[in-house]
Amino acid sequence: MADFTIRPATLADAEALCGLHKAAVRKLCVGAYAADEIEAWLREREPAGFRHAMTEGGETMLVAERDGAVAGFASIKEAVLFGLYVDPATGRGAGQVLLHAAEEEVRRRGATVLSLQATLNAVPFYRKHGYMRQDRSSVRRGGRDLAVLDMIKHLS
Ligand SMILES: CC(C)(COP(=O)(O)OP(=O)(O)OC[C@H]1O[C@@H](n2cnc3c(N)ncnc32)[C@H](O)[C@@H]1OP(=O)(O)O)[C@@H](O)C(=O)NCCC(=O)NCCS
């Protein structure tokens, strides 16, 4: 856990974050979503979208690095965790480090609750870290409605 370092993402990370995002979803969300749902989800993902999210989109992205390579990232907007992804080959274990860093950043902004829409595969991970399940919901990706679970955590 201690060997990941966290830093803010820059626009120069967009290519790496996009590639990592696709690899994480293809490898780690299998089983929770059908293959055609996963491909619909990723169809519109491009590095430009990550650059847009960091600028006009108002998202703060945090990167986990190990040995100078990007191992995962988290994205926050206001008090919402928009995304959390680790490299399936090199980033396992970075998830909890990034989650704690995101919680710290949200706390620093004065919020007392962090909310997110958990992919179904990630629900046990968030529960382990103190998130409570709320409603079942869905997100629209590539013309498909993908099932997710709204979850929140009261930050102490
Ligand atoms: C969810 C995700 C970010 C977790 O990152 P990770 O680095 O694999 O998780 P960690 O190793 O830090 O996990 C911390 C703990 O949670 C557990 N955990 C992680 N994923 C789990 C899962 N799917 N089910 C049950 N437990 C899980 C780990 O075993 C670990 O427990 P331990 O500390 O007792 O060993 C990662 O699996 C991922 O990128 N998934 C694909 C993208 C995704 O679904 N993101 C969430 C979008 S809302």
PDB file of C-alpha atoms and ligand atoms in Angstrom:
ATOM      1  CA  MET A   1       0.000   0.000   0.000  1.00  0.00           C
ATOM      2  CA  ALA A   2       2.836   2.356   0.871  1.00  0.00           C
ATOM      3  CA  ASP A   3       4.547   2.027  -2.470  1.00  0.00           C
ATOM      4  CA  PHE A   4       1.974   4.038  -4.428  1.00  0.00           C
ATOM      5  CA  THR A   5       2.373   7.795  -4.543  1.00  0.00           C
ATOM      6  CA  ILE A   6      -0.545  10.119  -5.258  1.00  0.00           C
ATOM      7  CA  ARG A   7      -0.348  13.291  -7.341  1.00  0.00           C
ATOM      8  CA  PRO A   8      -2.830  15.486  -9.221  1.00  0.00           C
ATOM      9  CA  ALA A   9      -3.322  14.484 -12.860  1.00  0.00           C
ATOM     10  CA  THR A  10      -2.263  16.837 -15.638  1.00  0.00           C
ATOM     11  CA  LEU A  11      -3.490  17.135 -19.203  1.00  0.00           C
ATOM     12  CA  ALA A  12      -0.422  15.150 -20.275  1.00  0.00           C
ATOM     13  CA  ASP A  13      -1.867  12.111 -18.417  1.00  0.00           C
ATOM     14  CA  ALA A  14      -5.022  11.951 -20.569  1.00  0.00           C
ATOM     15  CA  GLU A  15      -3.734   9.277 -22.951  1.00  0.00           C
ATOM     16  CA  ALA A  16      -2.521   7.019 -20.127  1.00  0.00           C
ATOM     17  CA  LEU A  17      -5.705   7.481 -18.074  1.00  0.00           C
ATOM     18  CA  CYS A  18      -7.900   6.625 -21.037  1.00  0.00           C
ATOM     19  CA  GLY A  19      -5.929   3.447 -21.783  1.00  0.00           C
ATOM     20  CA  LEU A  20      -5.944   2.429 -18.124  1.00  0.00           C
ATOM     21  CA  HIS A  21      -9.680   3.077 -17.850  1.00  0.00           C
ATOM     22  CA  LYS A  22     -10.403   0.782 -20.798  1.00  0.00           C
ATOM     23  CA  ALA A  23      -8.101  -1.963 -19.532  1.00  0.00           C
ATOM     24  CA  ALA A  24      -9.634  -1.814 -16.036  1.00  0.00           C
ATOM     25  CA  VAL A  25     -13.193  -2.041 -17.288  1.00  0.00           C
ATOM     26  CA  ARG A  26     -12.439  -4.853 -19.750  1.00  0.00           C
ATOM     27  CA  LYS A  27     -10.567  -6.924 -17.180  1.00  0.00           C
ATOM     28  CA  LEU A  28     -12.189  -6.103 -13.825  1.00  0.00           C
ATOM     29  CA  CYS A  29     -15.855  -5.490 -14.663  1.00  0.00           C
ATOM     30  CA  VAL A  30     -16.250  -8.797 -16.481  1.00  0.00           C
ATOM     31  CA  GLY A  31     -18.927 -10.882 -14.830  1.00  0.00           C
ATOM     32  CA  ALA A  32     -20.892  -7.883 -13.616  1.00  0.00           C
ATOM     33  CA  TYR A  33     -21.707  -6.635 -17.125  1.00  0.00           C
ATOM     34  CA  ALA A  34     -22.216  -8.393 -20.454  1.00  0.00           C
ATOM     35  CA  ALA A  35     -19.524  -8.058 -23.117  1.00  0.00           C
ATOM     36  CA  ASP A  36     -21.734  -5.833 -25.291  1.00  0.00           C
ATOM     37  CA  GLU A  37     -22.476  -3.561 -22.311  1.00  0.00           C
ATOM     38  CA  ILE A  38     -18.761  -3.166 -21.659  1.00  0.00           C
ATOM     39  CA  GLU A  39     -18.014  -2.300 -25.256  1.00  0.00           C
ATOM     40  CA  ALA A  40     -20.899   0.220 -25.337  1.00  0.00           C
ATOM     41  CA  TRP A  41     -19.500   1.767 -22.138  1.00  0.00           C
ATOM     42  CA  LEU A  42     -16.052   2.212 -23.701  1.00  0.00           C
ATOM     43  CA  ARG A  43     -17.056   3.159 -27.234  1.00  0.00           C
ATOM     44  CA  GLU A  44     -17.028   6.896 -26.629  1.00  0.00           C
ATOM     45  CA  ARG A  45     -14.009   6.997 -24.326  1.00  0.00           C
ATOM     46  CA  GLU A  46     -11.206   9.094 -25.815  1.00  0.00           C
ATOM     47  CA  PRO A  47      -8.273  10.990 -24.264  1.00  0.00           C
ATOM     48  CA  ALA A  48      -9.977  14.244 -25.309  1.00  0.00           C
ATOM     49  CA  GLY A  49     -12.833  13.399 -22.949  1.00  0.00           C
ATOM     50  CA  PHE A  50     -10.386  13.156 -20.051  1.00  0.00           C
ATOM     51  CA  ARG A  51      -8.842  16.520 -20.968  1.00  0.00           C
ATOM     52  CA  HIS A  52     -12.321  18.042 -21.168  1.00  0.00           C
ATOM     53  CA  ALA A  53     -13.282  16.551 -17.780  1.00  0.00           C
ATOM     54  CA  MET A  54     -10.193  18.122 -16.185  1.00  0.00           C
ATOM     55  CA  THR A  55     -10.842  21.548 -17.688  1.00  0.00           C
ATOM     56  CA  GLU A  56     -14.430  22.528 -18.543  1.00  0.00           C
ATOM     57  CA  GLY A  57     -15.825  19.511 -16.681  1.00  0.00           C
ATOM     58  CA  GLY A  58     -14.448  20.669 -13.344  1.00  0.00           C
ATOM     59  CA  GLU A  59     -13.239  17.224 -12.299  1.00  0.00           C
ATOM     60  CA  THR A  60     -10.196  16.795 -10.086  1.00  0.00           C
ATOM     61  CA  MET A  61      -8.227  13.695 -11.015  1.00  0.00           C
ATOM     62  CA  LEU A  62      -5.727  12.043  -8.712  1.00  0.00           C
ATOM     63  CA  VAL A  63      -3.156   9.639 -10.099  1.00  0.00           C
ATOM     64  CA  ALA A  64      -1.485   6.749  -8.282  1.00  0.00           C
ATOM     65  CA  GLU A  65       2.026   6.031  -9.491  1.00  0.00           C
ATOM     66  CA  ARG A  66       4.466   3.261  -8.806  1.00  0.00           C
ATOM     67  CA  ASP A  67       8.012   3.349 -10.125  1.00  0.00           C
ATOM     68  CA  GLY A  68       7.084   6.400 -12.205  1.00  0.00           C
ATOM     69  CA  ALA A  69       4.247   4.632 -14.026  1.00  0.00           C
ATOM     70  CA  VAL A  70       0.537   5.397 -13.722  1.00  0.00           C
ATOM     71  CA  ALA A  71      -1.123   2.578 -11.758  1.00  0.00           C
ATOM     72  CA  GLY A  72      -4.607   4.027 -11.230  1.00  0.00           C
ATOM     73  CA  PHE A  73      -6.664   7.161 -10.929  1.00  0.00           C
ATOM     74  CA  ALA A  74      -9.643   8.634  -9.127  1.00  0.00           C
ATOM     75  CA  SER A  75     -11.850  11.465 -10.274  1.00  0.00           C
ATOM     76  CA  ILE A  76     -13.860  13.764  -8.002  1.00  0.00           C
ATOM     77  CA  LYS A  77     -16.267  16.563  -8.712  1.00  0.00           C
ATOM     78  CA  GLU A  78     -17.479  18.520  -5.700  1.00  0.00           C
ATOM     79  CA  ALA A  79     -18.386  15.757  -3.217  1.00  0.00           C
ATOM     80  CA  VAL A  80     -18.965  12.995  -5.771  1.00  0.00           C
ATOM     81  CA  LEU A  81     -16.505  10.276  -6.718  1.00  0.00           C
ATOM     82  CA  PHE A  82     -16.919  10.110 -10.479  1.00  0.00           C
ATOM     83  CA  GLY A  83     -14.469   7.315 -11.154  1.00  0.00           C
ATOM     84  CA  LEU A  84     -11.878   5.009  -9.611  1.00  0.00           C
ATOM     85  CA  TYR A  85      -9.848   2.688 -11.796  1.00  0.00           C
ATOM     86  CA  VAL A  86      -6.664   0.698 -11.361  1.00  0.00           C
ATOM     87  CA  ASP A  87      -4.396  -0.910 -13.907  1.00  0.00           C
ATOM     88  CA  PRO A  88      -5.335  -4.601 -13.773  1.00  0.00           C
ATOM     89  CA  ALA A  89      -1.718  -5.661 -14.316  1.00  0.00           C
ATOM     90  CA  THR A  90       0.199  -3.238 -12.105  1.00  0.00           C
ATOM     91  CA  GLY A  91      -2.268  -1.320  -9.972  1.00  0.00           C
ATOM     92  CA  ARG A  92      -4.045  -3.780  -7.707  1.00  0.00           C
ATOM     93  CA  GLY A  93      -3.898  -2.319  -4.237  1.00  0.00           C
ATOM     94  CA  ALA A  94      -3.931   1.253  -5.519  1.00  0.00           C
ATOM     95  CA  GLY A  95      -7.730   1.330  -5.232  1.00  0.00           C
ATOM     96  CA  GLN A  96      -7.836   1.824  -1.493  1.00  0.00           C
ATOM     97  CA  VAL A  97      -4.954   4.321  -1.569  1.00  0.00           C
ATOM     98  CA  LEU A  98      -6.790   6.410  -4.176  1.00  0.00           C
ATOM     99  CA  LEU A  99     -10.099   6.108  -2.332  1.00  0.00           C
ATOM    100  CA  HIS A 100      -8.533   7.420   0.877  1.00  0.00           C
ATOM    101  CA  ALA A 101      -6.878  10.278  -1.049  1.00  0.00           C
ATOM    102  CA  ALA A 102     -10.206  11.192  -2.672  1.00  0.00           C
ATOM    103  CA  GLU A 103     -11.958  11.152   0.717  1.00  0.00           C
ATOM    104  CA  GLU A 104      -9.232  13.384   2.134  1.00  0.00           C
ATOM    105  CA  GLU A 105      -9.592  15.850  -0.726  1.00  0.00           C
ATOM    106  CA  VAL A 106     -13.382  16.007  -0.316  1.00  0.00           C
ATOM    107  CA  ARG A 107     -12.992  16.475   3.448  1.00  0.00           C
ATOM    108  CA  ARG A 108     -10.482  19.265   2.807  1.00  0.00           C
ATOM    109  CA  ARG A 109     -13.160  20.999   0.746  1.00  0.00           C
ATOM    110  CA  GLY A 110     -15.475  20.956   3.733  1.00  0.00           C
ATOM    111  CA  ALA A 111     -17.881  18.221   2.643  1.00  0.00           C
ATOM    112  CA  THR A 112     -19.048  15.624   5.148  1.00  0.00           C
ATOM    113  CA  VAL A 113     -20.483  13.039   2.741  1.00  0.00           C
ATOM    114  CA  LEU A 114     -18.940  11.420  -0.335  1.00  0.00           C
ATOM    115  CA  SER A 115     -21.325   9.836  -2.809  1.00  0.00           C
ATOM    116  CA  LEU A 116     -20.766   7.660  -5.838  1.00  0.00           C
ATOM    117  CA  GLN A 117     -22.452   5.342  -8.292  1.00  0.00           C
ATOM    118  CA  ALA A 118     -20.743   1.994  -7.858  1.00  0.00           C
ATOM    119  CA  THR A 119     -20.338  -0.429 -10.689  1.00  0.00           C
ATOM    120  CA  LEU A 120     -21.753  -3.742  -9.520  1.00  0.00           C
ATOM    121  CA  ASN A 121     -18.341  -5.425  -9.410  1.00  0.00           C
ATOM    122  CA  ALA A 122     -17.023  -2.710  -7.084  1.00  0.00           C
ATOM    123  CA  VAL A 123     -19.841  -2.795  -4.495  1.00  0.00           C
ATOM    124  CA  PRO A 124     -17.988  -5.178  -2.107  1.00  0.00           C
ATOM    125  CA  PHE A 125     -14.896  -2.950  -2.323  1.00  0.00           C
ATOM    126  CA  TYR A 126     -16.874   0.157  -1.329  1.00  0.00           C
ATOM    127  CA  ARG A 127     -18.754  -1.676   1.424  1.00  0.00           C
ATOM    128  CA  LYS A 128     -15.461  -2.772   2.881  1.00  0.00           C
ATOM    129  CA  HIS A 129     -14.475   0.893   2.990  1.00  0.00           C
ATOM    130  CA  GLY A 130     -17.581   2.057   4.839  1.00  0.00           C
ATOM    131  CA  TYR A 131     -19.942   2.989   2.009  1.00  0.00           C
ATOM    132  CA  MET A 132     -23.631   2.295   2.500  1.00  0.00           C
ATOM    133  CA  ARG A 133     -25.867   1.171  -0.287  1.00  0.00           C
ATOM    134  CA  GLN A 134     -28.679   3.428  -1.321  1.00  0.00           C
ATOM    135  CA  ASP A 135     -30.811   2.949  -4.417  1.00  0.00           C
ATOM    136  CA  ARG A 136     -30.233   0.874  -7.484  1.00  0.00           C
ATOM    137  CA  SER A 137     -29.776   3.167 -10.399  1.00  0.00           C
ATOM    138  CA  SER A 138     -28.380   3.240 -13.917  1.00  0.00           C
ATOM    139  CA  VAL A 139     -25.965   5.270 -16.008  1.00  0.00           C
ATOM    140  CA  ARG A 140     -26.284   5.864 -19.745  1.00  0.00           C
ATOM    141  CA  ARG A 141     -23.156   4.769 -21.632  1.00  0.00           C
ATOM    142  CA  GLY A 142     -22.888   4.380 -25.395  1.00  0.00           C
ATOM    143  CA  GLY A 143     -26.648   4.187 -25.764  1.00  0.00           C
ATOM    144  CA  ARG A 144     -27.064   1.542 -23.042  1.00  0.00           C
ATOM    145  CA  ASP A 145     -28.383   1.813 -19.494  1.00  0.00           C
ATOM    146  CA  LEU A 146     -25.893   0.115 -17.192  1.00  0.00           C
ATOM    147  CA  ALA A 147     -26.953  -0.903 -13.691  1.00  0.00           C
ATOM    148  CA  VAL A 148     -25.102   0.769 -10.808  1.00  0.00           C
ATOM    149  CA  LEU A 149     -25.698   1.212  -7.093  1.00  0.00           C
ATOM    150  CA  ASP A 150     -25.845   4.637  -5.450  1.00  0.00           C
ATOM    151  CA  MET A 151     -23.666   4.595  -2.334  1.00  0.00           C
ATOM    152  CA  ILE A 152     -22.611   7.154   0.266  1.00  0.00           C
ATOM    153  CA  LYS A 153     -20.182   7.473   3.136  1.00  0.00           C
ATOM    154  CA  HIS A 154     -20.326   9.950   5.987  1.00  0.00           C
ATOM    155  CA  LEU A 155     -16.790  11.243   6.368  1.00  0.00           C
ATOM    156  CA  SER A 156     -15.739  11.632   9.972  1.00  0.00           C
TER     157      SER A 156
HETATM  158  C1  LIG B   1     -12.708  -1.333  -7.743  1.00  0.00           C
HETATM  159  C2  LIG B   1     -11.209  -1.115  -7.869  1.00  0.00           C
HETATM  160  C3  LIG B   1     -10.908   0.361  -8.062  1.00  0.00           C
HETATM  161  C4  LIG B   1     -10.557  -1.605  -6.577  1.00  0.00           C
HETATM  162  O1  LIG B   1      -9.153  -1.365  -6.680  1.00  0.00           O
HETATM  163  P1  LIG B   1      -8.089  -2.463  -6.177  1.00  0.00           P
HETATM  164  O2  LIG B   1      -6.760  -1.826  -6.218  1.00  0.00           O
HETATM  165  O3  LIG B   1      -8.306  -3.700  -6.951  1.00  0.00           O
HETATM  166  O4  LIG B   1      -8.581  -2.674  -4.703  1.00  0.00           O
HETATM  167  P2  LIG B   1      -7.662  -2.847  -3.427  1.00  0.00           P
HETATM  168  O5  LIG B   1      -6.682  -3.937  -3.675  1.00  0.00           O
HETATM  169  O6  LIG B   1      -7.127  -1.539  -2.983  1.00  0.00           O
HETATM  170  O7  LIG B   1      -8.779  -3.368  -2.455  1.00  0.00           O
HETATM  171  C5  LIG B   1      -8.828  -3.069  -1.124  1.00  0.00           C
HETATM  172  C6  LIG B   1      -9.545  -4.172  -0.452  1.00  0.00           C
HETATM  173  O8  LIG B   1     -10.826  -4.365  -1.058  1.00  0.00           O
HETATM  174  C7  LIG B   1     -10.934  -5.696  -1.534  1.00  0.00           C
HETATM  175  N1  LIG B   1     -11.565  -5.696  -2.840  1.00  0.00           N
HETATM  176  C8  LIG B   1     -11.171  -5.045  -3.952  1.00  0.00           C
HETATM  177  N2  LIG B   1     -12.014  -5.303  -4.962  1.00  0.00           N
HETATM  178  C9  LIG B   1     -12.934  -6.153  -4.461  1.00  0.00           C
HETATM  179  C10 LIG B   1     -14.063  -6.794  -5.018  1.00  0.00           C
HETATM  180  N3  LIG B   1     -14.443  -6.620  -6.276  1.00  0.00           N
HETATM  181  N4  LIG B   1     -14.775  -7.620  -4.217  1.00  0.00           N
HETATM  182  C11 LIG B   1     -14.421  -7.810  -2.926  1.00  0.00           C
HETATM  183  N5  LIG B   1     -13.381  -7.225  -2.344  1.00  0.00           N
HETATM  184  C12 LIG B   1     -12.637  -6.396  -3.104  1.00  0.00           C
HETATM  185  C13 LIG B   1      -9.502  -6.205  -1.657  1.00  0.00           C
HETATM  186  O9  LIG B   1      -9.451  -7.611  -1.483  1.00  0.00           O
HETATM  187  C14 LIG B   1      -8.803  -5.486  -0.540  1.00  0.00           C
HETATM  188  O10 LIG B   1      -9.015  -6.132   0.675  1.00  0.00           O
HETATM  189  P3  LIG B   1      -7.769  -6.386   1.688  1.00  0.00           P
HETATM  190  O11 LIG B   1      -7.267  -5.013   2.038  1.00  0.00           O
HETATM  191  O12 LIG B   1      -8.419  -7.113   2.819  1.00  0.00           O
HETATM  192  O13 LIG B   1      -6.803  -7.185   0.915  1.00  0.00           O
HETATM  193  C15 LIG B   1     -10.598  -1.931  -9.036  1.00  0.00           C
HETATM  194  O14 LIG B   1     -10.897  -3.290  -8.890  1.00  0.00           O
HETATM  195  C16 LIG B   1     -11.064  -1.462 -10.427  1.00  0.00           C
HETATM  196  O15 LIG B   1     -10.412  -0.621 -11.060  1.00  0.00           O
HETATM  197  N6  LIG B   1     -12.174  -2.057 -10.938  1.00  0.00           N
HETATM  198  C17 LIG B   1     -12.646  -1.740 -12.274  1.00  0.00           C
HETATM  199  C18 LIG B   1     -13.208  -0.356 -12.386  1.00  0.00           C
HETATM  200  C19 LIG B   1     -14.346  -0.121 -11.425  1.00  0.00           C
HETATM  201  O16 LIG B   1     -15.286  -0.883 -11.346  1.00  0.00           O
HETATM  202  N7  LIG B   1     -14.252   0.981 -10.720  1.00  0.00           N
HETATM  203  C20 LIG B   1     -15.287   1.446  -9.833  1.00  0.00           C
HETATM  204  C21 LIG B   1     -16.145   2.401 -10.567  1.00  0.00           C
HETATM  205  S1  LIG B   1     -17.401   3.062  -9.486  1.00  0.00           S
END
